[in-house]
Short mmCIF file of C-alpha atoms in Angstrom, two decimals:
data_model
loop_
_atom_site.label_atom_id
_atom_site.label_comp_id
_atom_site.label_asym_id
_atom_site.label_seq_id
_atom_site.Cartn_x
_atom_site.Cartn_y
_atom_site.Cartn_z
CA UNK A 1 6.19 -1.95 -30.84
CA UNK A 2 8.66 0.73 -29.66
CA UNK A 3 11.27 -0.63 -32.08
CA UNK A 4 8.72 -0.47 -34.87
CA UNK A 5 7.99 3.19 -34.20
CA UNK A 6 11.71 4.03 -34.28
CA UNK A 7 12.29 2.18 -37.55
CA UNK A 8 9.27 3.77 -39.20
CA UNK A 9 10.22 7.22 -37.98
CA UNK A 10 13.69 6.82 -39.49
CA UNK A 11 12.13 6.02 -42.86
CA UNK A 12 10.51 9.42 -43.12
CA UNK A 13 10.43 12.77 -41.35
CA UNK A 14 6.68 13.23 -41.85
CA UNK A 15 4.46 12.08 -38.96
CA UNK A 16 1.45 11.45 -41.20
CA UNK A 17 3.49 9.11 -43.34
CA UNK A 18 4.81 7.30 -40.26
CA UNK A 19 1.28 6.71 -39.00
CA UNK A 20 0.22 5.51 -42.44
CA UNK A 21 3.08 3.02 -42.44
CA UNK A 22 2.02 1.69 -39.06
CA UNK A 23 -1.59 1.31 -40.13
CA UNK A 24 -0.51 -0.67 -43.21
CA UNK A 25 1.85 -2.90 -41.25
CA UNK A 26 -0.80 -3.72 -38.66
CA UNK A 27 -3.41 -4.36 -41.34
CA UNK A 28 -1.34 -6.87 -43.31
CA UNK A 29 -1.84 -10.53 -42.32
CA UNK A 30 0.73 -13.34 -42.25
CA UNK A 31 1.19 -15.48 -45.40
CA UNK A 32 -0.79 -17.21 -46.93
CA UNK A 33 -3.52 -14.64 -46.16
CA UNK A 34 -3.08 -11.35 -48.05
CA UNK A 35 -4.55 -7.89 -48.65
CA UNK A 36 -5.03 -6.31 -52.07
CA UNK A 37 -4.14 -2.66 -52.81
CA UNK A 38 -7.81 -1.72 -52.91
CA UNK A 39 -8.39 -3.31 -49.50
CA UNK A 40 -5.40 -1.50 -48.05
CA UNK A 41 -6.53 1.81 -49.59
CA UNK A 42 -10.04 1.37 -48.13
CA UNK A 43 -8.60 0.55 -44.69
CA UNK A 44 -6.30 3.59 -44.73
CA UNK A 45 -9.17 5.81 -45.78
CA UNK A 46 -11.09 4.80 -42.65
CA UNK A 47 -8.21 6.20 -40.58
CA UNK A 48 -8.00 9.47 -42.52
CA UNK A 49 -5.20 8.56 -44.96
CA UNK A 50 -6.43 9.31 -48.49
CA UNK A 51 -3.74 8.00 -50.84
CA UNK A 52 -3.62 6.37 -54.28
CA UNK A 53 -2.78 2.76 -55.09
CA UNK A 54 0.50 3.98 -56.59
CA UNK A 55 1.48 5.64 -53.29
CA UNK A 56 0.56 2.51 -51.35
CA UNK A 57 2.58 0.37 -53.76
CA UNK A 58 5.58 2.68 -53.32
CA UNK A 59 5.23 2.61 -49.53
CA UNK A 60 5.07 -1.18 -49.44
CA UNK A 61 8.15 -1.53 -51.62
CA UNK A 62 9.99 0.79 -49.24
CA UNK A 63 8.94 -1.29 -46.21
CA UNK A 64 9.38 -4.65 -47.92
CA UNK A 65 13.04 -5.27 -47.10
CA UNK A 66 13.06 -3.82 -43.59
CA UNK A 67 9.96 -5.64 -42.34
CA UNK A 68 9.88 -8.88 -44.33
CA UNK A 69 6.81 -8.13 -46.44
CA UNK A 70 5.83 -10.22 -49.44
CA UNK A 71 3.81 -9.50 -52.58
CA UNK A 72 1.88 -12.53 -53.80
CA UNK A 73 1.54 -11.88 -57.54
CA UNK A 74 0.45 -15.39 -58.56
CA UNK A 75 -3.16 -14.31 -59.02
CA UNK A 76 -5.16 -11.13 -59.66
CA UNK A 77 -5.50 -8.97 -57.69
CA UNK A 78 -2.00 -9.12 -56.22
CA UNK A 79 -1.89 -9.24 -52.43
CA UNK A 80 0.54 -8.11 -49.75
CA UNK A 81 1.32 -9.90 -46.50
CA UNK A 82 4.01 -10.62 -43.92
CA UNK A 83 6.35 -13.53 -44.65
CA UNK A 84 6.06 -16.39 -42.15
CA UNK A 85 9.56 -15.84 -40.79
CA UNK A 86 9.34 -12.05 -40.58
CA UNK A 87 10.95 -10.80 -37.36
CA UNK A 88 8.27 -8.21 -36.60
CA UNK A 89 5.32 -10.41 -37.53
CA UNK A 90 3.78 -9.84 -34.06
CA UNK A 91 2.26 -6.54 -35.24
CA UNK A 92 0.65 -8.16 -38.27
CA UNK A 93 -3.12 -8.41 -38.58
CA UNK A 94 -4.69 -11.37 -36.82
CA UNK A 95 -6.17 -14.14 -38.95
CA UNK A 96 -9.15 -16.42 -38.30
CA UNK A 97 -7.19 -19.36 -36.86
CA UNK A 98 -5.14 -17.14 -34.54
CA UNK A 99 -8.22 -15.34 -33.19
CA UNK A 100 -10.11 -18.54 -32.48
CA UNK A 101 -7.08 -20.26 -30.92
CA UNK A 102 -6.41 -17.33 -28.59
CA UNK A 103 -10.07 -17.13 -27.59
CA UNK A 104 -10.18 -20.85 -26.71
CA UNK A 105 -6.81 -20.65 -24.94
CA UNK A 106 -8.13 -17.88 -22.70
CA UNK A 107 -11.19 -19.96 -21.89
CA UNK A 108 -9.55 -23.32 -21.19
CA UNK A 109 -5.91 -22.66 -20.26
CA UNK A 110 -6.18 -19.77 -17.82
CA UNK A 111 -6.06 -22.10 -14.80
CA UNK A 112 -2.74 -23.73 -15.72
CA UNK A 113 -0.89 -20.93 -17.54
CA UNK A 114 0.03 -17.47 -16.21
CA UNK A 115 -2.01 -15.77 -18.92
CA UNK A 116 -3.63 -13.09 -16.79
CA UNK A 117 -0.25 -11.80 -15.62
CA UNK A 118 1.02 -10.80 -19.07
CA UNK A 119 -0.13 -7.46 -20.44
CA UNK A 120 1.14 -8.55 -23.87
CA UNK A 121 -0.96 -11.73 -23.86
CA UNK A 122 -3.97 -9.83 -22.57
CA UNK A 123 -3.48 -7.42 -25.46
CA UNK A 124 -3.56 -10.36 -27.86
CA UNK A 125 -6.74 -11.66 -26.21
CA UNK A 126 -8.38 -8.27 -26.74
CA UNK A 127 -7.29 -8.23 -30.39
CA UNK A 128 -8.73 -11.72 -30.85
CA UNK A 129 -12.02 -10.73 -29.24
CA UNK A 130 -12.24 -7.60 -31.40
CA UNK A 131 -11.52 -9.66 -34.51
CA UNK A 132 -14.22 -12.23 -33.65
CA UNK A 133 -16.72 -9.42 -33.09
CA UNK A 134 -15.86 -7.77 -36.41
CA UNK A 135 -17.37 -8.57 -39.79
CA UNK A 136 -14.25 -10.58 -40.70
CA UNK A 137 -14.67 -12.85 -37.69
CA UNK A 138 -18.46 -13.15 -37.73
CA UNK A 139 -18.36 -16.73 -39.03
CA UNK A 140 -15.98 -17.71 -36.23
CA UNK A 141 -18.43 -16.53 -33.59
CA UNK A 142 -20.61 -19.48 -34.57
CA UNK A 143 -17.65 -21.84 -34.23
CA UNK A 144 -16.68 -20.35 -30.87
CA UNK A 145 -20.22 -20.94 -29.61
CA UNK A 146 -20.03 -24.60 -30.67
CA UNK A 147 -16.74 -25.64 -29.01
CA UNK A 148 -16.58 -26.78 -25.38
CA UNK A 149 -14.32 -28.94 -23.23
CA UNK A 150 -16.44 -31.23 -21.06
CA UNK A 151 -14.96 -33.47 -18.32
CA UNK A 152 -15.85 -37.17 -18.36
CA UNK A 153 -16.63 -37.11 -14.63
CA UNK A 154 -18.57 -34.76 -12.37
CA UNK A 155 -17.56 -31.17 -13.05
CA UNK A 156 -16.47 -29.43 -9.86
CA UNK A 157 -16.11 -25.68 -9.42
CA UNK A 158 -12.54 -24.38 -9.46
CA UNK A 159 -11.17 -23.35 -6.04
CA UNK A 160 -10.13 -19.73 -5.63
CA UNK A 161 -6.41 -18.94 -5.79
CA UNK A 162 -5.05 -15.60 -4.63
CA UNK A 163 -3.63 -13.82 -7.65
CA UNK A 164 -0.39 -12.70 -6.00
CA UNK A 165 0.29 -16.23 -4.74
CA UNK A 166 -0.35 -17.77 -8.13
CA UNK A 167 1.86 -15.20 -9.82
CA UNK A 168 4.75 -15.84 -7.39
CA UNK A 169 4.57 -19.63 -7.81
CA UNK A 170 4.25 -19.47 -11.60
CA UNK A 171 7.22 -17.12 -11.82
CA UNK A 172 9.23 -19.47 -9.60
CA UNK A 173 8.45 -22.40 -11.90
CA UNK A 174 9.25 -20.48 -15.09
CA UNK A 175 12.47 -18.97 -13.72
CA UNK A 176 13.46 -22.22 -11.96
CA UNK A 177 13.77 -20.45 -8.61
CA UNK A 178 12.67 -21.54 -5.14
CA UNK A 179 9.93 -19.74 -3.25
CA UNK A 180 9.07 -19.35 0.43
CA UNK A 181 5.52 -19.80 1.51
CA UNK A 182 3.01 -20.97 4.10
CA UNK A 183 0.84 -23.98 3.27
CA UNK A 184 -2.29 -25.24 5.04
CA UNK A 185 -2.84 -28.97 4.56
CA UNK A 186 -6.14 -30.72 5.28
CA UNK A 187 -4.64 -32.34 8.37
CA UNK A 188 -3.27 -29.10 9.91
CA UNK A 189 -4.98 -26.37 11.90
CA UNK A 190 -2.32 -23.76 11.08
CA UNK A 191 -0.28 -23.06 7.93
CA UNK A 192 3.31 -24.32 7.94
CA UNK A 193 6.10 -22.09 6.64
CA UNK A 194 8.71 -23.59 4.36
CA UNK A 195 11.00 -23.26 1.36
CA UNK A 196 9.60 -24.86 -1.77
CA UNK A 197 11.53 -26.29 -4.70
CA UNK A 198 9.04 -26.14 -7.64
CA UNK A 199 9.43 -28.59 -10.53
CA UNK A 200 6.23 -28.22 -12.57
CA UNK A 201 2.64 -26.97 -12.71
CA UNK A 202 -0.12 -29.53 -13.29
CA UNK A 203 -3.78 -29.02 -14.11
CA UNK A 204 -5.46 -31.87 -12.18
CA UNK A 205 -9.15 -31.63 -13.00
CA UNK A 206 -10.20 -28.22 -11.69
CA UNK A 207 -7.29 -28.13 -9.21
CA UNK A 208 -3.97 -26.55 -10.18
CA UNK A 209 -1.02 -28.17 -8.39
CA UNK A 210 2.67 -27.42 -8.06
CA UNK A 211 4.94 -30.46 -8.21
CA UNK A 212 7.72 -29.79 -5.71
CA UNK A 213 9.96 -30.81 -2.87
CA UNK A 214 10.16 -28.68 0.25
CA UNK A 215 12.17 -27.74 3.31
CA UNK A 216 10.43 -27.40 6.66
CA UNK A 217 12.21 -26.16 9.79
CA UNK A 218 15.56 -26.54 8.08
CA UNK A 219 14.99 -30.18 7.10
CA UNK A 220 14.96 -30.98 3.37
CA UNK A 221 12.39 -33.56 2.29
CA UNK A 222 13.20 -35.92 -0.57
CA UNK A 223 9.54 -36.74 -1.23
CA UNK A 224 8.11 -35.16 -4.39
CA UNK A 225 4.74 -33.64 -3.55
CA UNK A 226 1.79 -32.35 -5.59
CA UNK A 227 0.38 -29.44 -3.62
CA UNK A 228 -2.81 -27.54 -4.59
CA UNK A 229 -2.13 -23.86 -5.16
CA UNK A 230 -5.33 -22.79 -3.39
CA UNK A 231 -4.02 -24.12 -0.07
CA UNK A 232 -1.05 -21.74 -0.07
CA UNK A 233 -1.64 -18.78 2.22
CA UNK A 234 1.46 -16.91 1.07
CA UNK A 235 4.24 -17.23 -1.49
CA UNK A 236 7.33 -15.14 -2.18
CA UNK A 237 9.82 -15.65 -4.98
CA UNK A 238 13.43 -16.32 -3.93
CA UNK A 239 16.60 -16.00 -5.97
CA UNK A 240 17.91 -19.46 -5.04
CA UNK A 241 17.94 -21.86 -8.02
CA UNK A 242 15.89 -25.05 -7.75
CA UNK A 243 17.42 -28.47 -7.25
CA UNK A 244 16.01 -31.22 -9.47
CA UNK A 245 15.93 -34.59 -7.66
CA UNK A 246 18.15 -37.27 -9.21
CA UNK A 247 16.29 -39.18 -11.89
CA UNK A 248 13.18 -37.00 -11.74
CA UNK A 249 11.17 -36.98 -14.97
CA UNK A 250 7.77 -35.28 -15.00
CA UNK A 251 6.07 -37.70 -17.41
CA UNK A 252 7.41 -40.74 -15.56
CA UNK A 253 6.22 -39.24 -12.29
CA UNK A 254 2.70 -38.74 -13.66
CA UNK A 255 2.63 -42.24 -15.20
CA UNK A 256 3.64 -43.76 -11.86
CA UNK A 257 0.20 -43.01 -10.40
CA UNK A 258 1.51 -40.81 -7.59
CA UNK A 259 -1.20 -38.21 -8.12
CA UNK A 260 -3.88 -40.91 -7.94
CA UNK A 261 -2.95 -41.63 -4.28
CA UNK A 262 -0.65 -44.57 -4.91
CA UNK A 263 -0.87 -47.83 -2.91
CA UNK A 264 1.26 -50.09 -5.10
CA UNK A 265 3.46 -49.32 -8.12
CA UNK A 266 2.01 -52.09 -10.30
CA UNK A 267 -0.66 -54.78 -10.16
CA UNK A 268 -2.13 -57.23 -12.68
CA UNK A 269 -5.63 -55.82 -13.04
CA UNK A 270 -8.30 -58.34 -14.12
CA UNK A 271 -11.88 -57.08 -14.51
CA UNK A 272 -15.12 -58.44 -15.96
CA UNK A 273 -17.56 -55.87 -17.38
CA UNK A 274 -21.04 -56.15 -18.78
CA UNK A 275 -20.97 -55.44 -22.50
CA UNK A 276 -22.74 -52.10 -22.06
CA UNK A 277 -20.39 -50.90 -19.31
CA UNK A 278 -17.13 -52.11 -20.83
CA UNK A 279 -17.53 -51.52 -24.56
CA UNK A 280 -15.99 -48.05 -24.25
CA UNK A 281 -12.66 -49.72 -23.44
CA UNK A 282 -12.45 -50.88 -27.06
CA UNK A 283 -12.60 -47.34 -28.46
CA UNK A 284 -10.86 -45.61 -25.51
CA UNK A 285 -8.40 -48.13 -24.02
CA UNK A 286 -7.71 -48.17 -20.29
CA UNK A 287 -4.01 -48.40 -21.13
CA UNK A 288 -1.71 -48.93 -24.11
CA UNK A 289 -0.92 -52.49 -23.01
CA UNK A 290 -4.42 -53.75 -22.20
CA UNK A 291 -5.92 -56.95 -23.56
CA UNK A 292 -9.66 -57.16 -24.23
CA UNK A 293 -11.71 -60.32 -24.69
CA UNK A 294 -15.43 -60.41 -25.56
CA UNK A 295 -17.33 -63.46 -24.27
CA UNK A 296 -20.59 -64.50 -25.96
CA UNK A 297 -21.26 -60.89 -26.87
CA UNK A 298 -22.29 -60.36 -23.24
CA UNK A 299 -19.14 -59.78 -21.21
CA UNK A 300 -15.87 -57.92 -21.69
CA UNK A 301 -12.73 -59.10 -19.90
CA UNK A 302 -9.99 -56.53 -19.27
CA UNK A 303 -6.43 -57.46 -18.36
CA UNK A 304 -3.65 -54.92 -17.91
CA UNK A 305 -0.80 -53.84 -15.66
CA UNK A 306 -1.45 -50.59 -13.82
CA UNK A 307 -0.52 -48.71 -10.63
CA UNK A 308 -2.83 -49.51 -7.72
CA UNK A 309 -4.32 -46.18 -6.63
CA UNK A 310 -7.28 -44.76 -4.78
CA UNK A 311 -8.37 -43.27 -8.10
CA UNK A 312 -8.48 -46.79 -9.60
CA UNK A 313 -10.70 -48.03 -6.77
CA UNK A 314 -13.08 -45.10 -7.21
CA UNK A 315 -13.21 -45.75 -10.95
CA UNK A 316 -14.16 -49.41 -10.42
CA UNK A 317 -16.77 -48.56 -7.78
CA UNK A 318 -18.36 -46.11 -10.22
CA UNK A 319 -19.56 -49.01 -12.39
CA UNK A 320 -21.55 -50.58 -9.54
CA UNK A 321 -22.75 -54.11 -10.32
CA UNK A 322 -21.69 -53.76 -13.97
CA UNK A 323 -18.13 -54.85 -13.11
CA UNK A 324 -16.52 -57.70 -11.16
CA UNK A 325 -12.98 -57.70 -9.84
CA UNK A 326 -11.32 -60.99 -10.77
CA UNK A 327 -7.86 -59.97 -9.62
CA UNK A 328 -5.63 -59.28 -7.91
CA UNK A 329 -7.02 -60.81 -4.68
CA UNK A 330 -6.10 -57.76 -2.58
CA UNK A 331 -8.12 -55.41 -4.76
CA UNK A 332 -11.02 -57.88 -4.97
CA UNK A 333 -11.21 -58.11 -1.16
CA UNK A 334 -11.05 -54.34 -0.72
CA UNK A 335 -13.93 -53.77 -3.15
CA UNK A 336 -15.98 -56.51 -1.46
CA UNK A 337 -15.33 -55.00 1.98
CA UNK A 338 -16.40 -51.55 0.76
CA UNK A 339 -19.75 -52.95 -0.49
CA UNK A 340 -20.28 -54.88 2.75
CA UNK A 341 -19.67 -51.79 4.86
CA UNK A 342 -22.02 -49.72 2.71
CA UNK A 343 -24.81 -52.31 3.18
CA UNK A 344 -24.37 -52.36 6.97
CA UNK A 345 -24.80 -48.60 7.09
#
């Protein structure tokens, strides 16, 4: 924005003209949307700039080369806009898709992205909200009221994370720097101080986690951990660069089942569902490599290879008597033992 003011000021020595230029530049949208001369004249008039279409046309031609403006003259009336690759397109008027996208991003991505720590992004959020509340965005208000992200399981409330701690950890991840901090695990009575080597940020349901290795009391751990941010009691950015463990790949780490409380890297899962309970596996597969067999239009047999995790056990138990574990034997016995213990209680 500062650069824009300097460029505009150099174009003319008259402050009124400079302000008029800025109002036009901020009013023009990005191609393919456009504004006609009459629309631009009406907008300028609202801000106290009474000028003719000829003056506006002359102004736009003067700004065209410096700012990457474009006149779409393929239909009447002709319309002006910013070209898609214009360098200063960030001061262009917001369009419908941008406003709605920013509004939804603020609603659903705030937990996993450092959105609240950027004054620039917050400025964009305010512009989007103003656009949606204006006459131009009135139709989008209906759309915004009809879009929600709903979890497939019970929806928990998000734990509270101290803003300064979140900001320090996010900055460490983005800058690929280590951070010092104190962390209180479920098993400990007091927080433990350490040096953390952050590798990624993960949104895990309503919990935001930092994937990392750490150093406690001078000893470096090789184990990659997934620590909830809300359990950190302090965090301070360091200038030491992170060290990525040999062979570490974020997607491979997530696919391995580590975050599901891993028991075994891979098992041959064999389940029998009632038709009502298992039919969703046809439309939303359990995995890319599953095989499904329907028996007498009553039962669904699922076979697949998958990591053996606590999350898998909880998923199976959630179907109650609508599923039977056919294999592997270890999993079958564990599920049977869980039901036996629950009956005894």
